[in-house]
Short mmCIF file of C-alpha atoms in Angstrom, two decimals:
data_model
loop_
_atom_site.label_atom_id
_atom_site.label_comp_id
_atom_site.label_asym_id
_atom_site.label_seq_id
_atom_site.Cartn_x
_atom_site.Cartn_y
_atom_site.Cartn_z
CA UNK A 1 -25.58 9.81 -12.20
CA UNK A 2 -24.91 7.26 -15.36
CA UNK A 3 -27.19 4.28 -12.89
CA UNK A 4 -30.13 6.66 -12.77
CA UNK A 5 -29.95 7.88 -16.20
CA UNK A 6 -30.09 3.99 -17.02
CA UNK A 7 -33.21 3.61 -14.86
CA UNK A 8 -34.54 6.28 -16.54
CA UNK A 9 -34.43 5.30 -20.02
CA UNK A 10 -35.08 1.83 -19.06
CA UNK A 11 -38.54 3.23 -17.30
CA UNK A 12 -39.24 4.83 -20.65
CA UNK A 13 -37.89 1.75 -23.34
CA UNK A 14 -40.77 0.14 -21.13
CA UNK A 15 -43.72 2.97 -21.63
CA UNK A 16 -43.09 2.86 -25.40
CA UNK A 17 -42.72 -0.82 -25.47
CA UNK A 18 -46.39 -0.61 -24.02
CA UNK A 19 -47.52 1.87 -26.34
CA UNK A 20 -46.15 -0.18 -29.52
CA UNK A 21 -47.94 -3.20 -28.31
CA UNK A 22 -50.95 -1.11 -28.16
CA UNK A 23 -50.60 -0.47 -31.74
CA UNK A 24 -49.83 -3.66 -33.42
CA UNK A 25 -52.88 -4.93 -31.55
CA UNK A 26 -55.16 -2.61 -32.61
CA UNK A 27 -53.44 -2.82 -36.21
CA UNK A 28 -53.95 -6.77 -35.76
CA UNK A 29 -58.13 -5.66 -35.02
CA UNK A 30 -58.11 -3.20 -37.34
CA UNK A 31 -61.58 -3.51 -39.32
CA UNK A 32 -62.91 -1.33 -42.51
CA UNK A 33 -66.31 -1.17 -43.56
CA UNK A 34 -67.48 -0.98 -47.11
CA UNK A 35 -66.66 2.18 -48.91
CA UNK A 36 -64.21 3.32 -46.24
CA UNK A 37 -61.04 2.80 -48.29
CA UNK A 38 -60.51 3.31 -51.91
CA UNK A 39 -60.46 0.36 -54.38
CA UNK A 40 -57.32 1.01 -56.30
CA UNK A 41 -55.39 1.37 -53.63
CA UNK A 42 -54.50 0.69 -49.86
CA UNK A 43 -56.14 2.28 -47.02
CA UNK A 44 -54.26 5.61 -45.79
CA UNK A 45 -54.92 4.62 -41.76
CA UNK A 46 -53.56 1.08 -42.23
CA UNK A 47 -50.19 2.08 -44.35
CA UNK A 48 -49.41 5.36 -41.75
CA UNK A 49 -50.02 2.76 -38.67
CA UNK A 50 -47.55 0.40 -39.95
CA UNK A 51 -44.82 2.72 -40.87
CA UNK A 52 -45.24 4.19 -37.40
CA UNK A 53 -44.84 1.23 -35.88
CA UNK A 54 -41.77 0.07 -37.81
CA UNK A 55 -39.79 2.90 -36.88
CA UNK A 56 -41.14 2.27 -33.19
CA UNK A 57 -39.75 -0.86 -33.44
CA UNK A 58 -36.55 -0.11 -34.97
CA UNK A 59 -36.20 2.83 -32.28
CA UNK A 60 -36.76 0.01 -29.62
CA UNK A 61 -34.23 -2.54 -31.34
CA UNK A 62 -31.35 0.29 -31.19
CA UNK A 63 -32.34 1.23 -27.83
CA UNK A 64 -32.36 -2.00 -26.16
CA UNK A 65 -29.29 -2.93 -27.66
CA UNK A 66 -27.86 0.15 -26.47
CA UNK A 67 -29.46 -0.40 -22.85
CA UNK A 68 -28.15 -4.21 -22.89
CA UNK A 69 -24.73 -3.03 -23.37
CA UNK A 70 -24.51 -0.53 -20.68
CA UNK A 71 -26.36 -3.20 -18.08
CA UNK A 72 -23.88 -5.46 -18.45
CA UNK A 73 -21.14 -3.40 -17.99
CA UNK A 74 -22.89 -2.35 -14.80
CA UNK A 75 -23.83 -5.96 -13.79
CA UNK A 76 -20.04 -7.12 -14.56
CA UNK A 77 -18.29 -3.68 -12.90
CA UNK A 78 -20.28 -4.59 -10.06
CA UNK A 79 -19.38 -8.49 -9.70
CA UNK A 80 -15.91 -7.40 -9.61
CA UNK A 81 -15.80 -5.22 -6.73
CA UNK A 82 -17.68 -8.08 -4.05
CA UNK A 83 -15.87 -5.97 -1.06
CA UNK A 84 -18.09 -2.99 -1.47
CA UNK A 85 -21.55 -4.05 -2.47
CA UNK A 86 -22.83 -2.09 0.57
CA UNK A 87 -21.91 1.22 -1.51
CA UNK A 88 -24.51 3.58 -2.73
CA UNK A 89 -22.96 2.30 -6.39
CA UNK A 90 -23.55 -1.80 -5.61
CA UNK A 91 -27.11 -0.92 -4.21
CA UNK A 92 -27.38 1.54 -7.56
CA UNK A 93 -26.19 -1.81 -9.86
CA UNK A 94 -28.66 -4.10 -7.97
CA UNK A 95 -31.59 -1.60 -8.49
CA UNK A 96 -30.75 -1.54 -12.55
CA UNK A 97 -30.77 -5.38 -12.90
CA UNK A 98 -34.17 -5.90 -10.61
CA UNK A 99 -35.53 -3.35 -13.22
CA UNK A 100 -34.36 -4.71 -16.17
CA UNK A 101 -35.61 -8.39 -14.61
CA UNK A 102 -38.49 -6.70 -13.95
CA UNK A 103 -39.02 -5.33 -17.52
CA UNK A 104 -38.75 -8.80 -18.61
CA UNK A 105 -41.31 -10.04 -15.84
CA UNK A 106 -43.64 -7.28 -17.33
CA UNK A 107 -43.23 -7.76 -21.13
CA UNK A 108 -44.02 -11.68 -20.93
CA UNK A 109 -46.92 -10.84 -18.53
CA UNK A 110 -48.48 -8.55 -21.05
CA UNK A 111 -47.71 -10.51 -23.83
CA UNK A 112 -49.86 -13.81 -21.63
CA UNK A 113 -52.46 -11.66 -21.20
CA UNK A 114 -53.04 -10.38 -24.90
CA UNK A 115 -53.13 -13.47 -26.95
CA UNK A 116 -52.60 -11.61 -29.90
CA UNK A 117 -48.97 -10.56 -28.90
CA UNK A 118 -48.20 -13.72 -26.79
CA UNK A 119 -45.33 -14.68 -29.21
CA UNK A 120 -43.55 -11.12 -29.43
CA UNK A 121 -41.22 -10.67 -26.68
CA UNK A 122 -38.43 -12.99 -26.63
CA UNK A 123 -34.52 -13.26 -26.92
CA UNK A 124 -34.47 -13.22 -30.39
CA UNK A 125 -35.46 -9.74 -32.34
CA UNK A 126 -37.21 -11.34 -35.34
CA UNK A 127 -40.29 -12.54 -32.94
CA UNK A 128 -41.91 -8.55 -32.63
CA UNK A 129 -41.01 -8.73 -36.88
CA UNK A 130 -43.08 -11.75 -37.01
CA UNK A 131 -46.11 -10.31 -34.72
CA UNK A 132 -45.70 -6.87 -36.26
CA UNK A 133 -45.90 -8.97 -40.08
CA UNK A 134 -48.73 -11.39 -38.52
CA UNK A 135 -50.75 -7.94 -37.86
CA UNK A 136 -49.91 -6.26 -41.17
CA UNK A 137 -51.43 -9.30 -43.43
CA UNK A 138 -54.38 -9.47 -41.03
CA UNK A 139 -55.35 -6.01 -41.66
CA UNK A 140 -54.66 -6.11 -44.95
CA UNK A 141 -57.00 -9.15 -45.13
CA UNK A 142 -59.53 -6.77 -43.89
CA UNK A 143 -58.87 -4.27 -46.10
CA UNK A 144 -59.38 -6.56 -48.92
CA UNK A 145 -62.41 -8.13 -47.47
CA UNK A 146 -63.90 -4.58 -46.77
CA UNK A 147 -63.13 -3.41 -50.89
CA UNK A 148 -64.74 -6.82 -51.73
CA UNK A 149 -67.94 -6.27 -50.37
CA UNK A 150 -67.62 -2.70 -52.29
CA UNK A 151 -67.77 -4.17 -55.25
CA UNK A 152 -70.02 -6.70 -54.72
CA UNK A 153 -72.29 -3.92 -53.57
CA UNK A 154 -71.63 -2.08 -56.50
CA UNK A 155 -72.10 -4.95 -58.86
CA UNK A 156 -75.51 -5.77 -57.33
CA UNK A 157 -76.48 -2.10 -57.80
CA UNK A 158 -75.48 -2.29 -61.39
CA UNK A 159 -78.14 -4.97 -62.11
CA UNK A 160 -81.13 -3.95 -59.97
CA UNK A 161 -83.64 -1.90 -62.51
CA UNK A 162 -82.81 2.10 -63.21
CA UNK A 163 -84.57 4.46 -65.01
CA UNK A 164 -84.01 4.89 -68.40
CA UNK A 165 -83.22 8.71 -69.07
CA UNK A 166 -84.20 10.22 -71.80
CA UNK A 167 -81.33 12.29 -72.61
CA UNK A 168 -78.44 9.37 -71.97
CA UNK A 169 -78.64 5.89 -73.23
CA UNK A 170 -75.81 4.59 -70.71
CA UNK A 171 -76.29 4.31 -67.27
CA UNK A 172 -73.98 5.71 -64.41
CA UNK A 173 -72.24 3.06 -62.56
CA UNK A 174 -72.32 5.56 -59.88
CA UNK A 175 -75.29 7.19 -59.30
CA UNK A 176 -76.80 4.60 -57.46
CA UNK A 177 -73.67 3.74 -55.24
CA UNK A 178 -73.07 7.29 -53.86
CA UNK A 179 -76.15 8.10 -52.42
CA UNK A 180 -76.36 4.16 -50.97
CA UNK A 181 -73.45 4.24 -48.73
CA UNK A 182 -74.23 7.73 -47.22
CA UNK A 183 -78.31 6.43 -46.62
CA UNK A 184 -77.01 3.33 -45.07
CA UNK A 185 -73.61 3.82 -43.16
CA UNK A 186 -73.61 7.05 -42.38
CA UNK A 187 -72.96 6.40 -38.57
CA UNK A 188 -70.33 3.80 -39.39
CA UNK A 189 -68.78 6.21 -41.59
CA UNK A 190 -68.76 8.90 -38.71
CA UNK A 191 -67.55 6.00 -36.26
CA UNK A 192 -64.85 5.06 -38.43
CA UNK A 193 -63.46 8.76 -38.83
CA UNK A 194 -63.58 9.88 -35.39
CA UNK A 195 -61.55 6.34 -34.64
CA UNK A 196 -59.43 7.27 -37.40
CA UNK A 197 -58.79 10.87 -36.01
CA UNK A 198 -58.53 9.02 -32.41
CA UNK A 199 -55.23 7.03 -33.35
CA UNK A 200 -53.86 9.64 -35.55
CA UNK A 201 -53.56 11.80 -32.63
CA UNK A 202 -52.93 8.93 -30.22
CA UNK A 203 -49.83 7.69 -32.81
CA UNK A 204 -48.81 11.56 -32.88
CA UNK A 205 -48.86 11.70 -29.05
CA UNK A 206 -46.64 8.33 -28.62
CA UNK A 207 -44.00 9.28 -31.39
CA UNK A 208 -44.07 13.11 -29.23
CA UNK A 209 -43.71 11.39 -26.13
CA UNK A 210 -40.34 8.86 -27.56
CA UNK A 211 -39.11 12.34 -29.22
CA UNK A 212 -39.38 13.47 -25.68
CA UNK A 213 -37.53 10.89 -24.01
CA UNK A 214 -35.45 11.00 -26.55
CA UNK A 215 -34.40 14.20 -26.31
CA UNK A 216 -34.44 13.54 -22.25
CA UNK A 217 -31.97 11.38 -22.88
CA UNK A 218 -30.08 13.29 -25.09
CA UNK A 219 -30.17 16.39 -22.39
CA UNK A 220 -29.18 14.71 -20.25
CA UNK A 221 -26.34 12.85 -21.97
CA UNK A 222 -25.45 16.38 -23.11
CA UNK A 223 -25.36 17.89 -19.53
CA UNK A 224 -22.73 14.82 -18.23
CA UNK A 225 -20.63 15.86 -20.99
CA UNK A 226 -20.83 19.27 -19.79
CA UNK A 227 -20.10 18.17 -16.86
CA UNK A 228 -17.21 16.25 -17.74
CA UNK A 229 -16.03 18.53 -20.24
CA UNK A 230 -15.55 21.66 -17.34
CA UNK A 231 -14.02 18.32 -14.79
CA UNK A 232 -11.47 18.35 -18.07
CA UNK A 233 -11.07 22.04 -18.17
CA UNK A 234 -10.25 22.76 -14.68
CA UNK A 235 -7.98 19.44 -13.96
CA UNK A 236 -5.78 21.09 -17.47
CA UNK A 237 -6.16 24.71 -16.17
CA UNK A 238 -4.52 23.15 -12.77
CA UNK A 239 -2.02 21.46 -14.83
CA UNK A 240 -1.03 24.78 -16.93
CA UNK A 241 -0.65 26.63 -13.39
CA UNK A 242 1.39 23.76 -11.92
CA UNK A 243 3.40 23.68 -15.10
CA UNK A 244 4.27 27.17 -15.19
CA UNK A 245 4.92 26.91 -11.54
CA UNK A 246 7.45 24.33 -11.92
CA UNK A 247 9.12 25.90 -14.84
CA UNK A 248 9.45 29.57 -12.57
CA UNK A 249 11.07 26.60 -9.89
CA UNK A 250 13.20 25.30 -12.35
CA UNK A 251 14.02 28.83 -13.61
CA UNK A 252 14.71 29.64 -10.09
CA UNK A 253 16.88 26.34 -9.30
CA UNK A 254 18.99 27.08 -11.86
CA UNK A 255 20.18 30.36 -11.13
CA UNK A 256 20.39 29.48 -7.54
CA UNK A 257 22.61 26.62 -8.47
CA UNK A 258 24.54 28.90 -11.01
CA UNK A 259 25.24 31.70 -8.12
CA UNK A 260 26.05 28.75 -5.65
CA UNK A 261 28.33 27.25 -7.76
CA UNK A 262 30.07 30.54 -8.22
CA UNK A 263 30.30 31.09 -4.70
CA UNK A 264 31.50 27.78 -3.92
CA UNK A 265 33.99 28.09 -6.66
CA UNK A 266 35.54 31.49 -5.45
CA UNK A 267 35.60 30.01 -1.32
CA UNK A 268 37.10 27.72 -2.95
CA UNK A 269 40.04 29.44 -4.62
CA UNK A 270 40.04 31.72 -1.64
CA UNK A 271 40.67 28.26 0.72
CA UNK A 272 43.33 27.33 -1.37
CA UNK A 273 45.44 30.74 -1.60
CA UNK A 274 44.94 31.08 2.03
CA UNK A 275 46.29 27.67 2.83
CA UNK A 276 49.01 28.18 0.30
CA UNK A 277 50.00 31.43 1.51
CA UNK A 278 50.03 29.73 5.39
CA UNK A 279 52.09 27.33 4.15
CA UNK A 280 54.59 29.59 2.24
CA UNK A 281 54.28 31.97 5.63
CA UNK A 282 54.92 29.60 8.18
CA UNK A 283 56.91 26.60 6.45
CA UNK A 284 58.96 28.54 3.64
CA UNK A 285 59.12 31.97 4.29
CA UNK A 286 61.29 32.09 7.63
CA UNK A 287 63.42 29.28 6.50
CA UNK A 288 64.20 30.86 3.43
CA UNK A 289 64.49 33.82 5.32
CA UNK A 290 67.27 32.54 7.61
CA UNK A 291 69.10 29.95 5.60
CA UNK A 292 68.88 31.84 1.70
CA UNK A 293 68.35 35.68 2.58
CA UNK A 294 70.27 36.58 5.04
CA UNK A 295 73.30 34.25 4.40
CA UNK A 296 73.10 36.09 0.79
CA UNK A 297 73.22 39.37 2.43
CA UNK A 298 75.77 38.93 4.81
CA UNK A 299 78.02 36.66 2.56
CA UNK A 300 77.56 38.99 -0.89
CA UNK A 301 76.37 42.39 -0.56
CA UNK A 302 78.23 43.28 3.13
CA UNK A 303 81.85 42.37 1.40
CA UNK A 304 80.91 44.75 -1.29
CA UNK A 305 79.46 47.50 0.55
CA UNK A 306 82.59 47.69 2.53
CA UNK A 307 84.47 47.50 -0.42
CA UNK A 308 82.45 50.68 -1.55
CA UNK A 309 83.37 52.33 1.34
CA UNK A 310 86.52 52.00 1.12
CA UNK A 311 87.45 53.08 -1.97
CA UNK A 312 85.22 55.87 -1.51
CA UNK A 313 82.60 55.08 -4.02
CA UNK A 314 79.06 55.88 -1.66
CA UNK A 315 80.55 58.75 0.56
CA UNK A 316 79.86 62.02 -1.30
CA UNK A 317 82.16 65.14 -0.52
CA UNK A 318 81.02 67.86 1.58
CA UNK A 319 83.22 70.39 -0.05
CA UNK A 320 80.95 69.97 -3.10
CA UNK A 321 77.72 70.26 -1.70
CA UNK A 322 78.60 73.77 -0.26
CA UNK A 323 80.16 75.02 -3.10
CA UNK A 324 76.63 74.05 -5.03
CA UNK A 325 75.04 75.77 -2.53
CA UNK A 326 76.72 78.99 -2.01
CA UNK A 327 76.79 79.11 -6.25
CA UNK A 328 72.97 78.41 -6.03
CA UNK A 329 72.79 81.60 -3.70
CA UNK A 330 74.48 83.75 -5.35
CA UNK A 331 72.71 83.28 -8.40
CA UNK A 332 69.40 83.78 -7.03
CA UNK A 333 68.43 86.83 -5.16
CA UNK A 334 65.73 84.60 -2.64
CA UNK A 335 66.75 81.32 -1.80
CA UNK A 336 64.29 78.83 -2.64
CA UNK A 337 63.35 75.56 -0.65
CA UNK A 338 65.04 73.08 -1.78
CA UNK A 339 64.75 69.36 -0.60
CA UNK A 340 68.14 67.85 -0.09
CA UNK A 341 69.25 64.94 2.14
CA UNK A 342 70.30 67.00 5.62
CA UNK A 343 72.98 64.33 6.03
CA UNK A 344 76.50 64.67 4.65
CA UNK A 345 77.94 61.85 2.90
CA UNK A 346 80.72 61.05 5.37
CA UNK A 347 80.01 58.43 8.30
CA UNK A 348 78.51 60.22 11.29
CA UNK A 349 80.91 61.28 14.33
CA UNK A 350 79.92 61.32 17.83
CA UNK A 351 82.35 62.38 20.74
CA UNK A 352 83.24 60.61 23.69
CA UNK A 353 81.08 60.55 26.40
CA UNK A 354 77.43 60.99 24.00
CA UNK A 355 76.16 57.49 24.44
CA UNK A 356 76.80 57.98 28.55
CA UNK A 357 73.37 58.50 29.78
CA UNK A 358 72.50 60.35 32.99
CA UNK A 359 71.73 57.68 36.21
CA UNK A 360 68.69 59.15 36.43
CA UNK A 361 67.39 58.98 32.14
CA UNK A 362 64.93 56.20 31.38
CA UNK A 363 65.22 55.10 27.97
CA UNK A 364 61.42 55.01 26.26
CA UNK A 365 60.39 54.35 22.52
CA UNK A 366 62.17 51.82 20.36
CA UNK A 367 65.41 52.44 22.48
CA UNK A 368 63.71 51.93 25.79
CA UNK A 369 62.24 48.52 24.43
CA UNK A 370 65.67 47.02 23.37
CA UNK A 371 68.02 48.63 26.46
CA UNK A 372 69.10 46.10 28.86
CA UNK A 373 69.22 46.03 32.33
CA UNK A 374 71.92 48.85 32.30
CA UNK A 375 70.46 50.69 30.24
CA UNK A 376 72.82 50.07 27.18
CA UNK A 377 70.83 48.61 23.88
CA UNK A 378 70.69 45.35 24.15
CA UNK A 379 71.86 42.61 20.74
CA UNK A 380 68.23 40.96 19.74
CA UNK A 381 70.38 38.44 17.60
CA UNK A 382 71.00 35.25 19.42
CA UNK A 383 74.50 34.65 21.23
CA UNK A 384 77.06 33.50 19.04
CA UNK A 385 75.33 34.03 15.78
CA UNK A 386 76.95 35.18 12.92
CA UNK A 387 74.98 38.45 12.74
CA UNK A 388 76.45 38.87 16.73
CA UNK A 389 79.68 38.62 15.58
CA UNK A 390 79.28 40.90 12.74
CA UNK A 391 78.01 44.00 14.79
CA UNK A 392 80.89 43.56 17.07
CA UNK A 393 83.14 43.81 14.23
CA UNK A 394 81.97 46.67 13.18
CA UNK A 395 81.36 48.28 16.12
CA UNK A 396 85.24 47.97 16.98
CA UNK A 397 86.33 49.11 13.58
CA UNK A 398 83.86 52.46 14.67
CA UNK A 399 85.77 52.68 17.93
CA UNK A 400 89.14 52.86 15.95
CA UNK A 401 88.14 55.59 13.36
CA UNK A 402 86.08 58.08 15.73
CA UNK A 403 89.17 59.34 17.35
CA UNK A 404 90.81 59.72 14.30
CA UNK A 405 88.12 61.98 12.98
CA UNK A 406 87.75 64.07 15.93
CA UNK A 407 91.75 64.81 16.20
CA UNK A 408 91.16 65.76 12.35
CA UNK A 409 88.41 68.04 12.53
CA UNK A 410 90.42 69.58 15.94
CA UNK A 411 93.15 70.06 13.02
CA UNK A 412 91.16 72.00 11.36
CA UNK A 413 90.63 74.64 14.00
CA UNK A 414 87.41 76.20 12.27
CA UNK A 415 83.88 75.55 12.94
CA UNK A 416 81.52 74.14 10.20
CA UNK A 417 78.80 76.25 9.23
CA UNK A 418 75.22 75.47 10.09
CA UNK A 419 72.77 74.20 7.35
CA UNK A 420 69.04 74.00 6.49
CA UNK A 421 67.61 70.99 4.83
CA UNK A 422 67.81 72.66 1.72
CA UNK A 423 70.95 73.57 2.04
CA UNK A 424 70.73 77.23 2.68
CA UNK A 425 73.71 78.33 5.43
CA UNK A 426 72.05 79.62 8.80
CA UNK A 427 73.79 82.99 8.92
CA UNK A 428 74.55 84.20 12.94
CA UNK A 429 71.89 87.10 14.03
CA UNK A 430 74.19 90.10 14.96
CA UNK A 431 72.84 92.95 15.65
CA UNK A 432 69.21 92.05 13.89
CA UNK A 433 66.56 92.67 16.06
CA UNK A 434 64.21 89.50 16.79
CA UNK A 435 60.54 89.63 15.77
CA UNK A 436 58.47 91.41 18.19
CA UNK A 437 55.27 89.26 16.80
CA UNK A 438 57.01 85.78 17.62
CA UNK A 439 55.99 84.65 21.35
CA UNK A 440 58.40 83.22 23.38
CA UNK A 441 57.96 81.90 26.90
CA UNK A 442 59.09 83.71 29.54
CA UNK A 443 59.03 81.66 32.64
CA UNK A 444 59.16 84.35 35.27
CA UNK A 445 56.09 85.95 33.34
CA UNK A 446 53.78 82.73 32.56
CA UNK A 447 54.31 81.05 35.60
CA UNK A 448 52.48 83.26 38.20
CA UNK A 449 49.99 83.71 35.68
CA UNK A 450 49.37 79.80 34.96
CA UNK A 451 49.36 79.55 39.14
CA UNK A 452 46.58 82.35 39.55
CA UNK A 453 44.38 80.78 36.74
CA UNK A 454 44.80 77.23 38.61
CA UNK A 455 43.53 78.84 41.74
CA UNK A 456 40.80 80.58 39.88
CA UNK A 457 39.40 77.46 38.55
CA UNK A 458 39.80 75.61 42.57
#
């Protein structure tokens, strides 16, 4: 786009080079007759001509210098990148500087073939000065010539013979000029205005026609920018999205890394109270077990539980517990539930021949999983442990006080009374009658029935 705007305005620089030429050489053989132009001062066509073509020539100065600039840059862009000068671009650059050779070419060859301008166009700017200066003093030569032979007309018409008039003793200087000119150049006069009018409009159609390339130019100049200018806007409206994009990524980043760090962090104390709770499980816990708890217990607290039983100290009397609760029922009219431990204070008693099971029993439950091969509970303490040999003290001292405590209780030749949990006595039944509503089973009654309802459902 920039190569064929240069072509452009280089295509143009050349039409109004043309057209200025055009002008100082008809300035140059510009001629005035006699009359034409007034005598105290200069001719209107010559002074509009040669301000029109100074500013054509000022407008070519700036734009050649311009043009120059941006050629070269081509020309040297170009020379640089020897590896693609089979582009579109190269071919583009080698079109511009044929054309500007060719403008060169043109100019000289125009200036050889009008004598008048054959020293204008060269390297240095001041040579189209000196043509455009050489053309100004020629006219004006003209000019002068032209008002000379006005007055030399006049003066001869002052001294030819006039009428004297009767009424006015001076001539009029004019009166035999005005009607002269009009009598004798009346077609030159006509000539010279329509070739006036001619290059008026011709000068007003070459400074419409640089206005026009001009504003070409300038269009066109405007519409790159444009151009560029929305380029600009979209490549920033793609860097506000990606921006904002990266900063909801980095918003997003960060409180992904904040919620893995906290996850991390609490695996992390999770790891480390599971491994420390493995380790105090299964290196310090059943060491500490067998070598500090039980050795404790067994040393400490069994010496001075026995001691406690033997003075007395745990075992609560029975005696007191029924006086509490036969005072308790005679206070009260109902007796109310009461939750009480249903086992006496004293050591549990068990006559001989309990613990003898039937041949036929099978033990099941927690007794059935620790009986032996005969059926008797079997130690789960090692042999020859300390705890061994501490159950089998005790058991013997329970073998030597049970038959003490049943020949006691035979001594005392009455029968305890029976308890609730509460502590409420359990009365015998007598003579009450039982309650009709309360089913029992009767097994000479529900049998045959629970055989006829099997046979029903066969």
């Amino acid at each position: 786009m920039k190569n064929q705007s240069v072509l452009d305005a280089l295509s143009q620089l050349s039409d109004s080079i043309k057209l200025t030429f055009q002008l100082i050489s008809r300035l140059s053989k510009l001629s005035f007759q006699p009359g034409s132009t007034p005598l105290q001062g200069d001719g209107d066509v010559r002074i509009e001509l040669s301000h029109d073509i100074r500013d054509a020539l000022k407008h070519h100065d700036d734009t050649l210098d311009s043009l120059r600039q941006e050629i070269e840059d081509v020309v040297e862009f170009g020379t640089h990148s020897q590896r693609r000068r089979d582009s579109l671009k190269d071919r583009e650059r080698a079109r511009i500087a044929a054309q500007l050779a060719r403008l060169d070419e043109d100019l000289k060859q125009y200036v050889h073939n009008d004598p008048s301008l054959h020293d204008y166009f060269t390297d240095k700017p001041y040579s189209a000065r000196s043509q455009f200066r050489a053309a100004q003093l020629s006219s004006k030569r003209a000019s002068e010539a032209a008002k000379q032979k006005e007055r030399e007309i006049l003066f001869a018409s002052l001294q030819q013979p006039t009428e004297t008039d009767s009424t006015s003793s001076t001539p009029d200087p004019l009166a035999a000029r005005r009607p002269q000119p009009k009598q004798l150049t009346q077609d030159e006069l006509l000539i010279n205005a329509s070739t006036d009018v001619t290059s008026a409009l011709r000068r007003t159609h070459n400074l419409l026609t640089s206005e026009l390339s001009r504003s070409r130019f300038a269009q066109e100049t405007l519409d790159q920018s444009t151009a560029a200018l929305a380029d600009l806007g979209e490549r920033y409206t793609d860097l506000d999205s990606l921006l904002s994009n990266s900063k909801n990524l980095l918003g997003t980043l960060v409180r992904s890394q904040k919620s893995d760090t906290w996850y991390l962090e609490t695996a992390f104390y999770i790891l480390v109270t599971t491994i420390c709770w493995l380790v105090f499980r299964r290196l310090i816990y059943g060491p500490a077990w067998w070598f500090l708890w039980l050795p404790s217990k067994f040393l400490l607290l069994k010496p001075f539980y026995l001691l406690l039983a033997v003075f007395g100290i745990t075992g609560g009397s029975s005696a007191a517990v029924t006086a509490v609760s036969s005072l308790s029922s005679t206070i009260s009219t109902q007796p109310t539930i009461r939750l009480q431990p249903s086992a006496s204070g004293d050591r549990p008693t068990f006559r001989r021949g309990m613990d003898q099971r039937p041949a036929n029993a099978v033990p099941v439950g927690g007794g059935g999983a620790k009986a032996g091969k005969d059926g008797q509970p079997q130690d789960p303490s090692p042999a020859g442990s300390m705890s061994q040999s501490l159950g089998q003290m005790a058991e013997a001292s329970r073998e030597q006080t049970q038959p003490q405590g049943e020949e006691s209780n035979e001594a005392k030749g009455h029968k305890e009374p029976q308890r609730r949990g509460d502590g409420t006595i359990l009365q015998e039944r007598g003579d009450i009658p039982r309650n009709p509503k309360k089913k029992m089973w009767e097994e000479d009654v529900e049998a045959p029935k629970h055989q006829m309802r099997k046979r029903d459902e066969l």
